[in-house]
Coordinates of N, CA and C in Angstrom, one line a residue:
Chain A
X1 N 119.4 110.7 85.2 CA 118.8 110.3 86.5 C 119.2 108.9 86.9
X2 N 119.4 108.7 88.1 CA 119.8 107.3 88.6 C 118.6 106.5 88.8
X3 N 118.7 105.2 88.6 CA 117.6 104.3 88.8 C 118.2 102.9 89.3
X4 N 117.4 102.4 90.2 CA 117.7 101.1 90.8 C 116.6 100.1 90.5
X5 N 116.9 98.9 90.1 CA 115.9 97.9 89.7 C 116.2 96.6 90.5
X6 N 115.2 96.1 91.2 CA 115.2 94.8 91.8 C 114.1 94.0 91.2
X7 N 114.4 93.0 90.4 CA 113.4 92.3 89.6 C 112.8 91.2 90.3
X8 N 113.2 90.8 91.5 CA 112.7 89.7 92.2 C 111.7 90.2 93.4
X9 N 110.4 90.2 93.1 CA 109.5 90.6 94.2 C 109.7 89.7 95.4
X10 N 109.9 88.4 95.2 CA 110.0 87.5 96.4 C 111.0 86.4 96.0
X11 N 111.7 86.0 97.1 CA 112.6 84.8 97.0 C 112.4 83.9 98.1
X12 N 112.7 82.6 97.8 CA 112.6 81.6 98.9 C 113.9 80.9 99.0
X13 N 114.4 80.5 100.2 CA 115.6 79.8 100.4 C 115.5 78.9 101.5
X14 N 116.1 77.8 101.5 CA 116.2 76.8 102.6 C 117.2 77.3 103.6
X15 N 116.9 77.1 104.8 CA 117.8 77.5 105.9 C 119.2 76.8 105.7
X16 N 120.2 77.6 105.9 CA 121.6 77.1 105.8 C 122.1 77.2 104.3
X17 N 121.3 77.5 103.4 CA 121.7 77.6 102.0 C 122.0 79.1 101.7
X18 N 122.7 79.3 100.6 CA 123.0 80.6 100.1 C 122.0 81.2 99.2
X19 N 121.8 82.5 99.2 CA 120.8 83.1 98.3 C 121.4 84.4 97.7
X20 N 121.0 84.6 96.5 CA 121.5 85.9 95.8 C 120.3 86.7 95.5
X21 N 120.3 88.0 95.9 CA 119.3 88.9 95.6 C 119.8 89.9 94.6
X22 N 119.1 90.1 93.5 CA 119.5 90.8 92.3 C 119.3 92.3 92.5
X23 N 120.2 93.1 92.0 CA 120.1 94.6 91.9 C 120.8 95.1 90.7
X24 N 120.2 95.8 89.8 CA 120.9 96.5 88.7 C 120.6 98.0 88.9
X25 N 121.5 98.7 88.4 CA 121.4 100.2 88.6 C 121.8 100.9 87.2
X26 N 121.4 102.2 87.2 CA 121.7 103.0 86.1 C 122.1 104.3 86.5
X27 N 123.3 104.8 86.1 CA 123.7 106.1 86.4 C 124.8 106.6 85.4
X28 N 124.9 107.8 85.1 CA 125.8 108.4 84.2 C 127.1 108.9 85.0
X29 N 127.0 108.9 86.3 CA 128.1 109.4 87.1 C 129.2 108.3 87.3
X30 N 130.4 108.7 87.2 CA 131.5 107.7 87.4 C 131.7 107.3 88.8
X31 N 131.3 108.2 89.8 CA 131.5 107.9 91.2 C 130.2 107.8 91.9
X32 N 130.0 106.6 92.5 CA 128.8 106.3 93.2 C 129.0 105.3 94.2
X33 N 128.0 105.1 95.1 CA 128.0 104.1 96.1 C 126.7 103.3 96.1
X34 N 126.9 102.0 96.4 CA 125.7 101.1 96.4 C 125.5 100.5 97.8
X35 N 124.3 100.5 98.3 CA 124.0 100.1 99.6 C 122.9 99.0 99.6
X36 N 123.0 98.1 100.6 CA 121.9 97.2 100.9 C 121.4 97.4 102.3
X37 N 120.0 97.5 102.4 CA 119.3 97.6 103.7 C 118.4 96.4 103.8
X38 N 118.2 96.0 105.1 CA 117.3 95.0 105.5 C 116.1 95.6 106.3
X39 N 114.9 95.2 105.9 CA 113.8 95.7 106.7 C 113.0 94.5 107.2
X40 N 113.1 94.0 108.4 CA 112.4 92.9 109.0 C 110.9 93.3 109.2
X41 N 110.1 92.4 109.6 CA 108.7 92.7 109.7 C 108.4 93.7 110.7
X42 N 109.3 94.0 111.6 CA 109.1 95.0 112.7 C 109.2 96.5 112.0
X43 N 109.8 96.5 110.8 CA 109.7 97.8 110.1 C 111.0 98.6 110.1
X44 N 111.9 98.4 110.9 CA 113.1 99.3 110.9 C 114.0 99.0 109.7
X45 N 114.8 100.0 109.4 CA 115.7 99.8 108.2 C 117.1 99.6 108.8
X46 N 117.7 98.5 108.4 CA 119.0 98.1 108.9 C 120.0 98.1 107.8
X47 N 121.1 98.9 108.0 CA 122.1 98.9 107.0 C 123.0 97.6 107.0
X48 N 123.2 97.0 105.8 CA 124.0 95.8 105.8 C 125.4 96.0 105.2
X49 N 125.5 96.6 104.0 CA 126.7 96.6 103.3 C 126.8 97.7 102.3
X50 N 128.0 98.2 102.1 CA 128.3 99.3 101.1 C 129.4 98.9 100.1
X51 N 129.2 99.3 98.9 CA 130.3 99.1 97.9 C 130.5 100.5 97.1
X52 N 131.7 100.9 97.1 CA 132.0 102.1 96.3 C 132.3 101.8 94.9
X53 N 132.0 102.7 93.9 CA 132.2 102.3 92.5 C 133.7 102.1 92.2
X54 N 134.6 102.7 93.0 CA 136.0 102.6 92.7 C 136.7 101.5 93.5
X55 N 135.9 100.9 94.4 CA 136.5 99.8 95.2 C 136.9 98.6 94.3
X56 N 138.1 98.2 94.6 CA 138.7 97.1 93.7 C 138.1 95.7 94.1
X57 N 137.7 95.6 95.4 CA 137.3 94.3 95.8 C 135.8 94.4 96.2
X58 N 135.1 93.2 96.1 CA 133.8 93.2 96.5 C 133.7 93.3 98.0
X59 N 132.7 94.0 98.5 CA 132.5 94.2 99.9 C 132.0 93.0 100.5
X60 N 132.4 92.7 101.8 CA 131.9 91.7 102.6 C 131.7 92.1 104.0
X61 N 130.6 91.7 104.6 CA 130.3 91.9 106.0 C 129.7 90.7 106.6
X62 N 130.5 89.9 107.3 CA 130.0 88.7 107.9 C 129.4 87.7 106.8
X63 N 128.2 87.3 107.0 CA 127.5 86.4 106.0 C 127.0 87.2 104.7
X64 N 127.2 88.5 104.7 CA 126.8 89.3 103.5 C 128.0 89.6 102.6
X65 N 127.8 89.4 101.4 CA 128.8 89.9 100.4 C 128.0 90.6 99.2
X66 N 128.7 91.5 98.6 CA 128.1 92.2 97.5 C 128.9 91.8 96.2
X67 N 128.2 91.2 95.3 CA 128.8 90.8 94.0 C 128.7 91.9 93.1
X68 N 129.7 92.8 93.0 CA 129.7 94.0 92.2 C 130.3 93.7 90.8
X69 N 129.5 93.9 89.8 CA 129.9 93.8 88.4 C 129.6 95.1 87.7
X70 N 130.7 95.9 87.7 CA 130.6 97.3 87.2 C 130.1 97.4 85.8
X71 N 130.7 96.6 84.9 CA 130.4 96.7 83.5 C 128.9 96.3 83.3
X72 N 128.4 95.4 84.1 CA 127.0 95.0 83.9 C 126.1 95.8 84.7
X73 N 126.7 96.8 85.5 CA 125.9 97.6 86.4 C 125.0 96.8 87.3
X74 N 125.6 95.8 87.9 CA 124.8 95.0 88.9 C 125.6 95.0 90.3
X75 N 124.8 94.9 91.3 CA 125.3 94.9 92.7 C 124.5 93.9 93.5
X76 N 124.6 92.6 93.2 CA 123.8 91.6 93.9 C 124.3 91.3 95.3
X77 N 123.3 91.1 96.2 CA 123.6 90.8 97.6 C 123.6 89.2 97.7
X78 N 124.7 88.7 98.2 CA 124.7 87.3 98.5 C 124.7 87.1 100.0
X79 N 123.8 86.3 100.5 CA 123.7 85.9 101.9 C 124.1 84.4 102.0
X80 N 125.1 84.1 102.7 CA 125.5 82.7 102.9 C 124.9 82.1 104.1
X81 N 124.7 80.8 104.1 CA 124.2 80.1 105.3 C 123.0 80.8 105.9
X82 N 121.9 80.9 105.1 CA 120.7 81.6 105.5 C 120.2 81.1 106.8
X83 N 119.7 82.1 107.6 CA 119.1 81.8 108.9 C 117.6 82.3 108.9
X84 N 116.8 81.7 109.7 CA 115.4 82.1 109.8 C 115.2 83.6 110.0
X85 N 116.1 84.2 110.7 CA 116.1 85.6 111.0 C 116.4 86.5 109.8
X86 N 116.8 85.9 108.7 CA 117.1 86.6 107.5 C 115.8 86.9 106.7
X87 N 114.7 86.3 107.1 CA 113.5 86.6 106.4 C 113.1 88.0 106.6
X88 N 113.0 88.8 105.6 CA 112.8 90.2 105.6 C 112.7 90.8 104.2
X89 N 112.4 92.1 104.1 CA 112.5 92.8 102.9 C 113.9 93.3 102.7
X90 N 114.4 93.3 101.5 CA 115.8 93.8 101.3 C 115.7 94.8 100.2
X91 N 116.4 96.0 100.5 CA 116.4 97.1 99.5 C 117.8 97.3 99.1
X92 N 118.0 97.5 97.8 CA 119.2 98.0 97.2 C 119.0 99.5 97.0
X93 N 120.1 100.2 97.2 CA 120.0 101.7 97.1 C 121.4 102.2 96.5
X94 N 121.3 103.4 95.9 CA 122.5 104.0 95.2 C 122.6 105.5 95.6
X95 N 123.8 105.9 95.7 CA 124.0 107.3 95.9 C 125.1 107.8 94.9
X96 N 124.9 108.9 94.3 CA 126.0 109.5 93.4 C 126.9 110.3 94.3
X97 N 128.2 110.1 94.2 CA 129.1 110.8 95.0 C 129.6 112.0 94.4
X98 N 128.9 113.1 94.6 CA 129.3 114.4 94.1 C 128.7 115.4 95.1
X99 N 129.2 116.7 95.0 CA 128.9 117.6 96.0 C 127.4 117.9 96.1
X100 N 126.7 117.8 95.0 CA 125.3 118.2 95.0 C 124.3 117.0 95.3
X101 N 124.9 115.8 95.6 CA 124.0 114.7 95.9 C 123.5 114.7 97.3
X102 N 124.3 115.4 98.2 CA 123.9 115.5 99.6 C 123.5 114.2 100.3
X103 N 124.1 113.2 99.9 CA 123.9 111.9 100.5 C 122.6 111.2 100.2
X104 N 121.8 111.8 99.3 CA 120.5 111.2 99.0 C 120.7 109.8 98.4
X105 N 119.8 108.9 98.9 CA 119.8 107.5 98.3 C 118.6 107.3 97.4
X106 N 118.8 106.6 96.4 CA 117.7 106.2 95.5 C 117.5 104.7 95.7
X107 N 116.3 104.3 96.1 CA 116.0 102.9 96.4 C 115.4 102.1 95.3
X108 N 115.6 100.8 95.3 CA 114.9 99.9 94.5 C 113.5 99.5 95.1
X109 N 112.8 98.7 94.4 CA 111.5 98.3 94.9 C 111.5 97.3 96.1
X110 N 112.6 96.6 96.2 CA 112.7 95.7 97.3 C 112.4 94.3 96.9
X111 N 113.0 93.3 97.6 CA 112.8 91.9 97.5 C 112.4 91.3 98.8
X112 N 111.3 90.6 98.9 CA 111.0 89.9 100.1 C 111.6 88.5 100.1
X113 N 112.5 88.3 101.1 CA 113.1 87.0 101.3 C 112.5 86.2 102.4
X114 N 112.1 85.0 102.0 CA 111.6 84.0 103.1 C 112.5 82.8 103.2
X115 N 112.9 82.6 104.4 CA 113.8 81.5 104.7 C 113.0 80.3 105.3
X116 N 113.0 79.2 104.7 CA 112.3 78.0 105.1 C 113.1 77.1 106.1
X117 N 112.6 76.6 107.2 CA 113.4 75.7 108.0 C 113.6 74.4 107.3
Chain B
X1 N 121.0 106.3 124.3 CA 121.4 106.8 122.9 C 120.2 106.5 122.0
X2 N 119.4 107.4 121.7 CA 118.2 107.2 121.0 C 118.4 107.1 119.5
X3 N 119.4 107.8 118.9 CA 119.6 107.8 117.5 C 118.6 108.7 116.8
X4 N 117.7 108.1 116.0 CA 116.7 108.9 115.3 C 115.3 108.5 115.8
X5 N 114.6 109.5 116.3 CA 113.3 109.2 116.9 C 112.2 109.9 116.1
X6 N 111.2 109.2 115.7 CA 110.0 109.8 115.0 C 108.8 109.8 115.9
X7 N 108.1 110.8 115.9 CA 106.8 110.9 116.6 C 105.7 111.6 115.7
X8 N 104.5 111.1 115.7 CA 104.0 109.9 116.3 C 104.4 108.6 115.6
X9 N 104.2 107.5 116.1 CA 104.5 106.2 115.4 C 103.3 105.8 114.5
X10 N 102.1 106.2 114.9 CA 100.9 105.8 114.2 C 100.0 107.1 114.2
X11 N 99.2 107.2 113.1 CA 98.2 108.3 113.1 C 97.2 108.0 112.1
X12 N 95.9 108.3 112.4 CA 94.9 108.2 111.5 C 94.3 109.6 111.3
X13 N 94.2 110.0 110.1 CA 93.6 111.3 109.7 C 92.4 111.2 108.9
X14 N 91.6 112.2 108.9 CA 90.5 112.4 107.9 C 91.0 113.3 106.8
X15 N 90.5 113.0 105.6 CA 90.9 113.9 104.4 C 90.7 115.3 104.8
X16 N 91.7 116.1 104.5 CA 91.7 117.6 104.7 C 92.3 118.0 106.0
X17 N 92.5 117.1 106.9 CA 93.1 117.4 108.2 C 94.6 117.7 108.0
X18 N 95.2 118.4 109.0 CA 96.6 118.6 108.9 C 97.3 117.9 110.1
X19 N 98.6 117.7 109.9 CA 99.4 117.1 110.9 C 100.9 117.3 110.7
X20 N 101.7 117.1 111.7 CA 103.1 117.3 111.6 C 103.8 116.1 112.2
X21 N 104.7 115.5 111.5 CA 105.6 114.5 111.9 C 106.9 115.1 112.4
X22 N 107.4 114.6 113.6 CA 108.6 115.2 114.1 C 109.7 114.1 114.0
X23 N 110.9 114.5 113.6 CA 112.0 113.7 113.6 C 113.1 114.4 114.4
X24 N 113.6 113.6 115.4 CA 114.6 114.2 116.3 C 115.8 113.2 116.3
X25 N 117.0 113.8 116.2 CA 118.2 113.0 116.2 C 119.2 113.6 117.2
X26 N 120.0 112.6 117.8 CA 121.0 113.0 118.8 C 122.4 112.6 118.3
X27 N 122.6 112.5 117.0 CA 123.9 112.1 116.5 C 124.6 113.2 115.9
X28 N 124.1 114.4 116.0 CA 124.8 115.6 115.5 C 125.1 115.6 114.0
X29 N 124.2 114.9 113.3 CA 124.3 114.8 111.8 C 123.8 116.0 111.1
X30 N 124.5 116.3 110.0 CA 124.2 117.5 109.3 C 122.9 117.3 108.4
X31 N 122.9 116.2 107.7 CA 121.8 116.0 106.7 C 120.7 115.2 107.3
X32 N 119.5 115.6 106.9 CA 118.3 114.8 107.3 C 117.4 114.7 106.1
X33 N 116.6 113.6 106.1 CA 115.7 113.3 105.0 C 114.4 112.8 105.5
X34 N 113.3 113.0 104.7 CA 112.1 112.3 104.9 C 111.8 111.5 103.6
X35 N 111.5 110.2 103.8 CA 111.1 109.2 102.8 C 109.7 108.7 103.1
X36 N 109.0 108.3 102.0 CA 107.8 107.6 102.2 C 108.0 106.2 101.6
X37 N 107.4 105.2 102.2 CA 107.5 103.8 101.7 C 106.1 103.3 101.3
X38 N 105.9 102.9 100.1 CA 104.7 102.4 99.6 C 104.9 101.0 98.9
X39 N 104.0 100.1 99.0 CA 104.2 98.7 98.5 C 104.6 98.8 97.0
X40 N 105.7 98.0 96.7 CA 106.1 97.9 95.3 C 106.9 99.1 94.8
X41 N 107.1 100.1 95.6 CA 107.7 101.3 95.1 C 109.0 101.7 95.9
X42 N 109.3 100.8 96.9 CA 110.5 101.1 97.6 C 110.3 102.4 98.5
X43 N 111.4 103.1 98.8 CA 111.4 104.3 99.5 C 111.6 105.5 98.5
X44 N 110.8 106.5 98.7 CA 111.0 107.7 97.8 C 111.2 108.9 98.6
X45 N 112.1 109.8 98.2 CA 112.5 110.9 98.9 C 111.5 112.1 98.8
X46 N 111.0 112.6 99.9 CA 110.0 113.7 99.9 C 110.8 115.0 99.9
X47 N 111.5 115.3 101.0 CA 112.3 116.5 101.2 C 113.5 116.1 102.0
X48 N 114.5 117.0 101.9 CA 115.7 116.8 102.7 C 116.3 118.1 103.2
X49 N 117.2 118.0 104.0 CA 117.9 119.2 104.6 C 119.4 118.9 104.8
X50 N 120.2 119.9 104.4 CA 121.6 119.8 104.5 C 122.2 120.6 105.7
X51 N 121.3 121.2 106.4 CA 121.8 121.9 107.6 C 120.6 122.7 108.2
X52 N 120.9 123.2 109.4 CA 119.9 124.0 110.0 C 119.5 125.2 109.2
X53 N 118.2 125.3 109.1 CA 117.6 126.5 108.3 C 117.5 126.2 106.8
X54 N 117.9 125.0 106.3 CA 117.9 124.7 104.9 C 116.9 123.5 104.6
X55 N 116.2 123.6 103.5 CA 115.4 122.5 103.0 C 115.4 122.4 101.5
X56 N 115.1 121.3 101.0 CA 115.1 121.1 99.5 C 114.1 120.0 99.2
X57 N 113.6 120.1 97.9 CA 112.6 119.1 97.5 C 113.3 117.8 97.0
X58 N 112.6 116.7 97.3 CA 113.1 115.4 96.8 C 112.3 115.0 95.6
X59 N 112.0 113.7 95.4 CA 111.4 113.2 94.3 C 109.9 113.4 94.3
X60 N 109.3 113.3 95.5 CA 107.8 113.4 95.6 C 107.4 114.5 96.7
X61 N 107.6 115.8 96.4 CA 107.4 116.8 97.4 C 106.0 117.3 97.5
X62 N 105.2 117.1 96.5 CA 103.9 117.7 96.5 C 103.0 117.3 97.7
X63 N 102.4 118.3 98.3 CA 101.5 118.1 99.4 C 102.1 118.0 100.8
X64 N 103.5 118.2 100.8 CA 104.2 118.2 102.0 C 105.0 119.5 102.2
X65 N 105.2 119.9 103.4 CA 106.2 121.0 103.7 C 107.1 120.5 104.9
X66 N 108.2 121.1 104.9 CA 109.2 120.7 105.9 C 109.9 122.0 106.5
X67 N 110.4 121.8 107.7 CA 111.2 122.8 108.3 C 112.3 122.3 109.2
X68 N 113.4 123.0 109.3 CA 114.5 122.6 110.1 C 115.0 123.8 110.8
X69 N 114.3 124.1 111.9 CA 114.7 125.3 112.7 C 115.8 125.0 113.6
X70 N 116.0 123.8 114.0 CA 117.1 123.4 114.8 C 117.8 122.2 114.2
X71 N 119.1 122.1 114.4 CA 119.9 121.1 113.7 C 119.3 119.7 114.0
X72 N 118.9 119.5 115.2 CA 118.5 118.1 115.6 C 117.1 117.7 115.2
X73 N 116.3 118.7 114.7 CA 114.9 118.4 114.4 C 114.5 118.6 112.9
X74 N 113.7 117.7 112.4 CA 113.3 117.9 111.0 C 111.8 117.6 111.0
X75 N 111.0 118.6 110.7 CA 109.5 118.4 110.7 C 109.0 118.2 109.3
X76 N 108.0 117.3 109.2 CA 107.3 117.0 108.0 C 105.8 117.4 108.2
X77 N 105.3 118.3 107.4 CA 103.9 118.7 107.6 C 103.0 118.3 106.4
X78 N 101.8 118.0 106.8 CA 100.8 117.8 105.8 C 99.7 118.8 106.0
X79 N 99.5 119.7 105.1 CA 98.5 120.8 105.4 C 97.1 120.4 105.2
X80 N 96.9 119.6 104.2 CA 95.6 119.1 103.9 C 95.7 117.6 103.4
X81 N 95.6 116.7 104.3 CA 95.9 115.3 104.0 C 94.9 114.7 103.0
X82 N 95.5 113.9 102.1 CA 94.7 113.2 101.1 C 95.0 111.7 101.3
X83 N 94.0 110.8 100.8 CA 94.2 109.4 100.9 C 95.4 108.9 100.3
X84 N 95.9 109.6 99.2 CA 97.2 109.2 98.5 C 98.4 109.4 99.4
X85 N 98.2 110.0 100.5 CA 99.3 110.2 101.5 C 99.4 109.1 102.5
X86 N 98.5 108.2 102.5 CA 98.6 107.0 103.3 C 99.9 106.3 103.0
X87 N 100.7 106.1 104.0 CA 102.0 105.6 103.7 C 102.7 105.3 105.1
X88 N 103.9 104.7 105.0 CA 104.8 104.7 106.1 C 105.9 105.7 105.8
X89 N 106.1 106.6 106.7 CA 107.1 107.7 106.6 C 108.4 107.4 107.4
X90 N 109.5 107.6 106.8 CA 110.8 107.3 107.5 C 111.6 108.6 107.4
X91 N 112.1 109.0 108.6 CA 113.1 110.0 108.7 C 114.5 109.3 108.7
X92 N 115.5 109.9 108.1 CA 116.8 109.4 108.1 C 117.8 110.5 108.2
X93 N 119.0 110.2 108.7 CA 120.1 111.2 108.8 C 121.4 110.6 108.3
X94 N 122.3 111.6 107.9 CA 123.6 111.1 107.6 C 124.6 112.2 108.0
X95 N 125.9 111.9 108.1 CA 126.9 112.8 108.6 C 127.1 114.1 107.8
X96 N 126.9 113.9 106.5 CA 127.2 115.0 105.6 C 128.6 115.0 105.0
X97 N 128.8 115.8 104.0 CA 130.1 115.8 103.3 C 130.1 114.9 102.1
X98 N 131.1 114.9 101.4 CA 131.1 114.2 100.1 C 131.0 112.6 100.3
X99 N 131.7 112.1 101.3 CA 131.6 110.7 101.6 C 130.8 110.5 102.8
X100 N 129.6 110.6 102.7 CA 128.7 110.8 103.9 C 128.3 109.5 104.5
X101 N 128.6 108.4 104.0 CA 128.3 107.1 104.7 C 126.8 106.8 104.6
X102 N 126.5 105.8 105.4 CA 125.1 105.3 105.2 C 124.1 106.2 105.9
X103 N 122.8 106.0 105.6 CA 121.8 106.7 106.2 C 121.3 105.9 107.5
X104 N 121.0 106.7 108.5 CA 120.5 106.1 109.7 C 119.0 106.4 109.8
X105 N 118.2 105.4 110.0 CA 116.7 105.6 109.9 C 116.1 105.6 111.2
X106 N 115.0 106.3 111.3 CA 114.0 106.2 112.4 C 113.2 104.9 112.2
X107 N 112.3 104.7 113.2 CA 111.5 103.4 113.2 C 110.3 103.5 112.2
X108 N 110.1 104.7 111.7 CA 108.9 104.8 110.8 C 107.7 105.3 111.5
X109 N 106.8 106.0 110.7 CA 105.5 106.5 111.2 C 104.5 106.1 110.2
X110 N 103.5 105.3 110.7 CA 102.5 104.8 109.8 C 101.3 105.8 109.8
X111 N 101.0 106.4 108.7 CA 99.9 107.4 108.5 C 98.8 106.8 107.7
X112 N 97.6 106.8 108.1 CA 96.4 106.4 107.4 C 95.5 107.6 107.2
X113 N 95.2 107.9 106.0 CA 94.2 109.1 105.7 C 92.9 108.5 105.1
X114 N 91.9 108.7 105.8 CA 90.6 108.2 105.5 C 89.8 109.1 104.6

């Protein structure tokens, strides 16, 4: 069974600084995908970034990058130049890429990020 | 372009009452999912559907039923609500297939069972 662990219940960062949100995962499947979602206080779930297990390079999307270390089974989210609007809950999620997974995501517990001015 | 729409957004029930949450999507996605979100537990999959007329159990299916009579709609039912079902419920969709991409979520429905 796959499992996602986010060990940081809360993180604080100063505006304009970079922050890393940790995510470790466990799966026996060789093919899988890793996702990060943002949930602001308004409650909606916003997709941020995706990394495939066979991707050679770390994924990047604007100020978001995914530090993928396959051997350590970690998929940390790095937010550069933090902004006040980055304050939110962040979820790491994983999907096994096989016919019977049907796109289901398994989520971690989430990390609340607070950006201070 | 509404995307994924959930109704109602808020509901308060008494223990033992029944209700149905409706998820409607206009993206022509094959797969649909119902998750619940509880503090400290992330999102957990209740039921999902891989196409019209199909449903399957997720991680926490007990106390819930689902139906997908039309491709665009996925209904989540609580036959006899319990306080443990107090939660925020999210519907999500995805394109389907082996490389199905990210999930697209509705805005959530907050349910309180007294």
